[in-house]
Tab-separated table of C-alpha atoms in Angstrom:
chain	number	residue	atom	x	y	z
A	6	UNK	CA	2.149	-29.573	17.848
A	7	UNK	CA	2.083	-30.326	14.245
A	8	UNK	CA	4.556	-28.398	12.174
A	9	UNK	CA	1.454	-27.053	10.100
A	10	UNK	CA	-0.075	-25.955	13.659
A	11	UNK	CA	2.952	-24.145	14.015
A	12	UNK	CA	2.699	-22.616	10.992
A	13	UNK	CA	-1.022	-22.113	11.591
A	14	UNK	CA	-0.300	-20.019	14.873
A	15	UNK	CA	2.525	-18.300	14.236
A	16	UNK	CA	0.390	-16.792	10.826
A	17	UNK	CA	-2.535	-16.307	13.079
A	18	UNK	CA	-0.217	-13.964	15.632
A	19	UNK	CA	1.425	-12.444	12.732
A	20	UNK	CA	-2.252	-11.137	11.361
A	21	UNK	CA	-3.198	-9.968	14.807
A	22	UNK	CA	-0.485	-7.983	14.873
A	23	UNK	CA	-1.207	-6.696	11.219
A	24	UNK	CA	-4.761	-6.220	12.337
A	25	UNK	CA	-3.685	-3.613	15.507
A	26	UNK	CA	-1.441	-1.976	12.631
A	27	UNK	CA	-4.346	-1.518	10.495
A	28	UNK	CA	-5.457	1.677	11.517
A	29	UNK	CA	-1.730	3.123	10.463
A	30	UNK	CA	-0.316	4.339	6.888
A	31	UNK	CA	0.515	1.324	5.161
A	32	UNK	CA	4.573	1.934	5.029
A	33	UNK	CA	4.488	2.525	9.027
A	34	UNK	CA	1.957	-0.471	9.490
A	35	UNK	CA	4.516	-2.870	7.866
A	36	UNK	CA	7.292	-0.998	9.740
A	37	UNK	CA	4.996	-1.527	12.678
A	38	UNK	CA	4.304	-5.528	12.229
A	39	UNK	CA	8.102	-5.816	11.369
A	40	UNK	CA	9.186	-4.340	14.459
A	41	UNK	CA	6.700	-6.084	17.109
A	42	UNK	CA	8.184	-9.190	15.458
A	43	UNK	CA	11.350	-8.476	15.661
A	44	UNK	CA	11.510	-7.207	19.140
A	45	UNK	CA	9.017	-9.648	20.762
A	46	UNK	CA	9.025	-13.299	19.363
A	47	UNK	CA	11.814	-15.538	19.703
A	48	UNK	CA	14.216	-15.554	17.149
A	49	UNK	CA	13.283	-19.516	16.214
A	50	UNK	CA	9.662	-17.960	15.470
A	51	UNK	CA	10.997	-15.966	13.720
A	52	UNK	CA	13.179	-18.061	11.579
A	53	UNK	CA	9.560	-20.232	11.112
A	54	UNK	CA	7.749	-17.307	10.014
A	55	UNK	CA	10.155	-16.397	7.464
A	56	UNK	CA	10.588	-19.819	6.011
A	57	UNK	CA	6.763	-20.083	5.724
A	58	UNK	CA	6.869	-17.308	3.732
A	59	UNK	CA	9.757	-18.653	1.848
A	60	UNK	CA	7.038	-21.326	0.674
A	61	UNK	CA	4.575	-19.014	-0.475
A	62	UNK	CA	3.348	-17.894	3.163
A	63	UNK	CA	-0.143	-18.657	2.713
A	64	UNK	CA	-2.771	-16.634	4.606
A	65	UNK	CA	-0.633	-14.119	5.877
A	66	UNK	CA	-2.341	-10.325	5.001
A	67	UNK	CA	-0.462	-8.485	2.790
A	68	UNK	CA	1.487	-6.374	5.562
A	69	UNK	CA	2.085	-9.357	7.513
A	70	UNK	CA	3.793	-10.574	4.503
A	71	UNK	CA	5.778	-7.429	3.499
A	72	UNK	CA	6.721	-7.141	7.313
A	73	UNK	CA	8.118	-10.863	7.062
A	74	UNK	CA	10.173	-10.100	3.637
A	75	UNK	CA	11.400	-7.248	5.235
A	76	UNK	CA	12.519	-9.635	8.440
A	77	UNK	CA	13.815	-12.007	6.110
A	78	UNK	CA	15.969	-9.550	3.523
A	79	UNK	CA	17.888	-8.211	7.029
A	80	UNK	CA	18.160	-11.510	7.831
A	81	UNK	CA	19.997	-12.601	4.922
């Protein structure tokens, strides 16, 4: 798999996961999305996510993307 089809899937799971989070306040849906993430995908899909996002982290929703900044600020 491409590195852009990695990209591709890992910002496809990370908007599922946003999606089932939807339904939540929009502090506790990030919270939510940052969480999942954290506990459930391997930290090297993690580190991919982040960077992605580091580039400008096209298509991600806008929780998806606050839930990866917030991954990637306790990261640093």
């Amino acid at each position: 798999m491409s590195p852009e089809d990695q990209d591709r899937k890992l910002v496809y799971m990370a908007n599922q996961i946003a999606t089932f989070f939807n339904t939540t306040a929009d502090g506790e849906a990030v919270a939510g999305i940052e969480n999942h993430i954290r506990k459930f995908w391997d930290p090297r899909m993690r580190a991919k996510i982040i960077a992605f996002r580091a580039r400008g982290g096209e298509g991600l929703t806008e929780n998806a993307a606050a839930a990866v900044d917030r991954l990637a600020s306790e990261a640093a």
